[in-house]
């Protein structure tokens, strides 16, 4: 992605100017104050559902706005999906499962029982009344989601706790915004991964979630996520004067010492900064 469009705010501004609207005009379209919309473009706050929906109505992909994936312009088929929200029965079921997984992890302690019952009712309704129930459902879960930021999972297929048919659903992982802010982290530079093997036992086991910071790739020592033969693996790296030491925590896996020339082939994705374990 172009570095000039590496944040949500920058992409919002780029899309708005491409469409030929001023900040004032866009804010009026979504019934938002000028200051409120400006905060979106300055990356002070994330855009609301209403802002994303308006851009989708104007032909801009909400997915591209949020994480830069794909093209900015929606193709004709995508436009119809965002406009009408007429999902197939299978697609609707997958949407519900995806949000269910997210919601179960984000459930705020003490959430009013009536609201939980309302959400369960929407689960039952969404398969029949796609359009109305879908947007009501989004609205219902928006409150607990505001305390979290969702980061991309790089290798959902390696999560052993899910059925194979569900492995493509868990593509985002929630982090508390307060933790991200208190640690001076940039959420757009954070990714989540699952351990893909037993090489780091007992430190890591399958089912753990690792948070990595892409900004840490230049560090010389630590636990890193690296790309190897098309897979994401985790290893301890130590860059020294005699080369690079690549080690594991499981004695059944070999350690390596690479020369400086061989080390140049290592593709670091990010440094592990947090391990979330459900053991």
Coordinates of C-alpha atoms in Angstrom, one line a residue:
X1 CA 0.0 0.0 0.0
X2 CA 1.1 3.5 -0.7
X3 CA 2.7 5.0 2.4
X4 CA 0.7 8.1 1.8
X5 CA -2.5 6.1 2.4
X6 CA -1.3 4.1 5.4
X7 CA -4.0 5.2 7.9
X8 CA -7.8 5.2 7.9
X9 CA -7.9 9.0 8.1
X10 CA -5.6 9.4 5.0
X11 CA -7.8 7.0 3.0
X12 CA -11.0 8.8 4.1
X13 CA -9.5 12.1 2.9
X14 CA -8.3 10.6 -0.3
X15 CA -11.7 9.0 -1.1
X16 CA -13.6 12.2 -0.2
X17 CA -11.4 14.4 -2.4
X18 CA -11.7 11.9 -5.3
X19 CA -15.5 12.1 -5.0
X20 CA -15.3 15.9 -5.0
X21 CA -16.8 16.6 -1.6
X22 CA -15.7 19.0 1.0
X23 CA -15.4 18.0 4.7
X24 CA -18.5 20.1 5.4
X25 CA -20.6 18.4 2.7
X26 CA -19.5 14.9 3.8
X27 CA -20.3 15.7 7.5
X28 CA -23.7 16.9 6.5
X29 CA -24.4 13.7 4.6
X30 CA -23.9 11.5 7.7
X31 CA -25.5 14.0 10.2
X32 CA -22.1 14.5 11.9
X33 CA -20.5 17.7 13.2
X34 CA -17.7 19.2 11.2
X35 CA -15.3 18.6 14.2
X36 CA -16.5 15.0 14.5
X37 CA -15.7 14.2 10.8
X38 CA -12.4 16.0 10.9
X39 CA -11.4 13.8 13.9
X40 CA -11.9 10.8 11.5
X41 CA -9.6 12.2 8.9
X42 CA -7.0 13.1 11.5
X43 CA -7.0 9.6 12.9
X44 CA -8.2 10.8 16.3
X45 CA -11.3 8.6 16.0
X46 CA -12.5 5.8 13.7
X47 CA -15.4 6.3 11.3
X48 CA -18.8 5.2 12.4
X49 CA -21.1 2.7 10.6
X50 CA -23.0 5.7 9.1
X51 CA -19.8 7.1 7.6
X52 CA -18.7 3.7 6.2
X53 CA -22.2 3.1 4.8
X54 CA -22.3 6.5 3.1
X55 CA -18.9 5.9 1.4
X56 CA -20.2 2.5 0.3
X57 CA -23.3 4.2 -1.2
X58 CA -20.9 6.5 -3.1
X59 CA -19.0 3.5 -4.5
X60 CA -16.0 3.3 -2.0
X61 CA -15.1 0.0 -0.4
X62 CA -15.5 0.1 3.5
X63 CA -12.9 -2.7 3.7
X64 CA -10.4 -0.6 1.8
X65 CA -11.1 2.4 4.1
X66 CA -10.6 0.3 7.2
X67 CA -7.5 -1.6 6.4
X68 CA -6.4 -0.8 2.8
X69 CA -7.4 -4.3 1.5
X70 CA -8.4 -4.6 -2.2
X71 CA -9.4 -1.7 -4.4
X72 CA -10.9 1.6 -3.3
X73 CA -13.7 1.4 -5.8
X74 CA -16.5 -1.2 -5.3
X75 CA -17.2 -3.3 -8.3
X76 CA -20.8 -3.6 -9.5
X77 CA -21.5 -6.8 -7.6
X78 CA -20.1 -5.4 -4.4
X79 CA -22.0 -2.2 -4.8
X80 CA -25.3 -4.2 -4.9
X81 CA -24.3 -6.2 -1.8
X82 CA -23.6 -3.0 0.2
X83 CA -26.6 -1.2 -1.2
X84 CA -29.2 -3.9 -0.7
X85 CA -27.5 -6.2 1.9
X86 CA -29.3 -9.1 0.2
X87 CA -27.0 -12.0 1.3
X88 CA -27.5 -15.6 0.5
X89 CA -28.5 -17.9 3.3
X90 CA -25.0 -19.4 3.5
X91 CA -23.4 -15.9 3.5
X92 CA -25.8 -14.7 6.1
X93 CA -25.0 -17.7 8.4
X94 CA -21.2 -16.9 8.0
X95 CA -21.8 -13.3 8.9
X96 CA -23.6 -14.3 12.0
X97 CA -20.9 -16.8 13.0
X98 CA -18.2 -14.2 12.5
X99 CA -19.9 -11.6 14.6
X100 CA -20.8 -14.2 17.2
X101 CA -17.1 -15.1 17.6
X102 CA -16.2 -11.5 17.9
X103 CA -19.0 -10.7 20.3
X104 CA -18.3 -13.6 22.6
X105 CA -14.8 -12.3 23.1
X106 CA -15.9 -8.7 23.5
X107 CA -18.8 -9.3 25.9
X108 CA -18.6 -6.5 28.4
X109 CA -19.1 -7.7 32.0
X110 CA -22.4 -6.5 33.4
X111 CA -24.0 -5.9 30.0
X112 CA -27.7 -5.6 30.7
X113 CA -29.5 -8.9 30.3
X114 CA -32.2 -7.3 28.2
X115 CA -29.6 -6.3 25.7
X116 CA -28.1 -9.7 25.5
X117 CA -31.6 -11.2 25.0
X118 CA -32.2 -8.6 22.2
X119 CA -29.0 -9.7 20.5
X120 CA -30.0 -13.4 20.7
X121 CA -33.3 -12.5 19.1
X122 CA -31.5 -10.8 16.3
X123 CA -29.4 -14.0 15.7
X124 CA -32.7 -15.8 15.1
X125 CA -34.2 -13.1 12.9
X126 CA -31.2 -12.3 10.7
X127 CA -31.6 -15.3 8.5
X128 CA -35.1 -14.3 7.5
X129 CA -35.1 -10.5 7.4
X130 CA -31.6 -9.9 6.1
X131 CA -31.5 -6.2 5.4
X132 CA -33.3 -4.8 8.5
X133 CA -31.9 -7.3 11.0
X134 CA -28.4 -7.1 9.7
X135 CA -28.1 -3.3 10.3
X136 CA -30.0 -3.6 13.7
X137 CA -27.5 -6.3 14.6
X138 CA -24.5 -4.0 13.7
X139 CA -26.1 -1.3 15.8
X140 CA -26.6 -3.5 18.8
X141 CA -23.0 -4.7 19.0
X142 CA -21.5 -1.2 18.3
X143 CA -21.5 -0.2 22.0
X144 CA -19.2 -3.0 23.4
X145 CA -17.0 -2.8 20.3
X146 CA -16.1 0.8 20.9
X147 CA -13.7 -0.2 23.7
X148 CA -11.8 -2.4 21.3
X149 CA -9.8 -2.2 18.1
X150 CA -9.8 -5.2 15.8
X151 CA -6.5 -6.3 14.3
X152 CA -6.0 -8.6 11.3
X153 CA -5.1 -12.2 12.0
X154 CA -2.4 -13.3 9.5
X155 CA -2.9 -17.0 9.7
X156 CA -6.4 -18.0 10.8
X157 CA -6.0 -21.4 9.1
X158 CA -3.4 -22.3 11.9
X159 CA -5.9 -22.0 14.7
X160 CA -6.4 -25.6 15.9
X161 CA -9.3 -24.9 18.2
X162 CA -11.7 -24.1 15.3
X163 CA -13.2 -26.6 13.0
X164 CA -11.7 -26.5 9.5
X165 CA -14.9 -25.1 8.1
X166 CA -14.7 -22.2 10.6
X167 CA -11.0 -21.3 10.1
X168 CA -11.7 -18.6 7.5
X169 CA -14.0 -16.8 9.9
X170 CA -11.6 -15.6 12.6
X171 CA -9.8 -13.0 10.6
X172 CA -9.7 -10.3 13.2
X173 CA -8.7 -10.3 16.9
X174 CA -9.9 -7.7 19.5
X175 CA -7.5 -5.6 21.6
X176 CA -8.6 -3.1 24.2
X177 CA -8.0 0.4 22.9
X178 CA -6.8 1.5 26.4
X179 CA -4.0 -1.1 26.3
X180 CA -2.9 0.0 22.8
X181 CA -2.9 3.7 23.8
X182 CA -1.1 3.1 27.1
X183 CA 1.7 1.2 25.3
X184 CA 2.0 3.9 22.7
X185 CA 1.3 1.5 19.9
X186 CA -0.1 2.2 16.4
X187 CA -3.1 -0.2 15.9
X188 CA -2.5 -0.2 12.1
X189 CA 0.9 -1.7 12.7
X190 CA -0.3 -4.5 14.9
X191 CA -1.2 -8.0 13.7
X192 CA -2.3 -11.2 15.4
X193 CA -1.0 -14.7 14.6
X194 CA -1.5 -18.3 15.9
X195 CA 1.4 -20.7 16.6
X196 CA 1.6 -22.9 13.6
X197 CA 3.6 -25.7 15.2
X198 CA 5.0 -26.9 18.6
X199 CA 8.5 -25.4 18.1
X200 CA 8.1 -22.9 20.9
X201 CA 6.6 -25.2 23.6
X202 CA 6.2 -24.7 26.5
X203 CA 6.3 -20.9 25.9
X204 CA 3.7 -21.1 23.2
X205 CA 1.0 -23.7 22.4
X206 CA -1.5 -23.9 19.7
X207 CA -4.6 -21.9 20.8
X208 CA -2.5 -19.0 22.1
X209 CA -2.8 -15.7 20.3
X210 CA 0.3 -13.7 19.6
X211 CA 0.2 -9.9 19.1
X212 CA 3.0 -8.6 16.8
X213 CA 4.2 -5.1 16.1
X214 CA 5.4 -4.5 12.5
X215 CA 7.5 -1.6 13.8
X216 CA 9.7 -4.0 15.7
X217 CA 11.2 -5.8 12.6
X218 CA 14.5 -3.8 13.0
X219 CA 15.1 -5.0 16.6
X220 CA 18.1 -7.3 16.9
X221 CA 16.9 -9.7 19.6
X222 CA 13.6 -11.2 20.7
X223 CA 10.7 -13.3 19.6
X224 CA 9.7 -12.7 16.0
X225 CA 7.1 -13.8 13.5
X226 CA 8.8 -14.7 10.3
X227 CA 7.7 -16.0 6.9
X228 CA 9.1 -19.4 5.9
X229 CA 8.0 -21.3 2.8
X230 CA 4.7 -19.5 2.7
X231 CA 3.9 -20.1 6.4
X232 CA 4.1 -17.8 9.4
X233 CA 6.3 -19.3 12.1
X234 CA 7.7 -17.9 15.4
X235 CA 11.4 -18.1 16.4
X236 CA 13.8 -16.4 18.7
X237 CA 16.3 -14.3 16.8
X238 CA 19.6 -12.9 18.0
X239 CA 21.6 -10.8 15.5
X240 CA 25.2 -10.8 16.5
X241 CA 28.6 -10.1 15.0
X242 CA 29.1 -13.7 13.9
X243 CA 25.7 -14.1 12.3
X244 CA 22.1 -14.7 13.3
X245 CA 21.1 -17.3 15.9
X246 CA 17.6 -18.8 15.3
X247 CA 16.4 -20.8 18.2
X248 CA 13.3 -22.6 19.5
X249 CA 12.1 -23.5 23.0
X250 CA 11.3 -27.1 22.1
X251 CA 14.4 -29.3 22.2
X252 CA 12.9 -31.5 19.5
X253 CA 13.4 -28.7 17.0
X254 CA 16.9 -27.8 15.8
X255 CA 18.5 -24.4 16.4
X256 CA 20.4 -22.7 13.6
X257 CA 23.3 -20.2 13.2
X258 CA 23.2 -18.3 9.9
X259 CA 25.9 -16.2 8.3
X260 CA 25.2 -12.5 7.6
X261 CA 24.6 -13.4 4.0
X262 CA 22.1 -16.1 4.8
X263 CA 20.4 -13.8 7.4
X264 CA 19.5 -11.4 4.6
X265 CA 17.0 -14.0 3.4
X266 CA 15.0 -13.9 6.6
X267 CA 11.7 -12.1 6.2
X268 CA 10.6 -10.7 9.5
X269 CA 6.9 -9.8 9.8
X270 CA 7.0 -8.3 13.2
X271 CA 8.1 -8.7 16.8
X272 CA 6.0 -10.5 19.4
X273 CA 4.9 -8.0 22.1
X274 CA 2.1 -9.9 23.8
X275 CA 1.0 -13.5 24.3
X276 CA -2.7 -14.1 25.1
X277 CA -3.2 -17.6 26.5
X278 CA -6.4 -19.3 27.3
X279 CA -4.7 -22.3 29.1

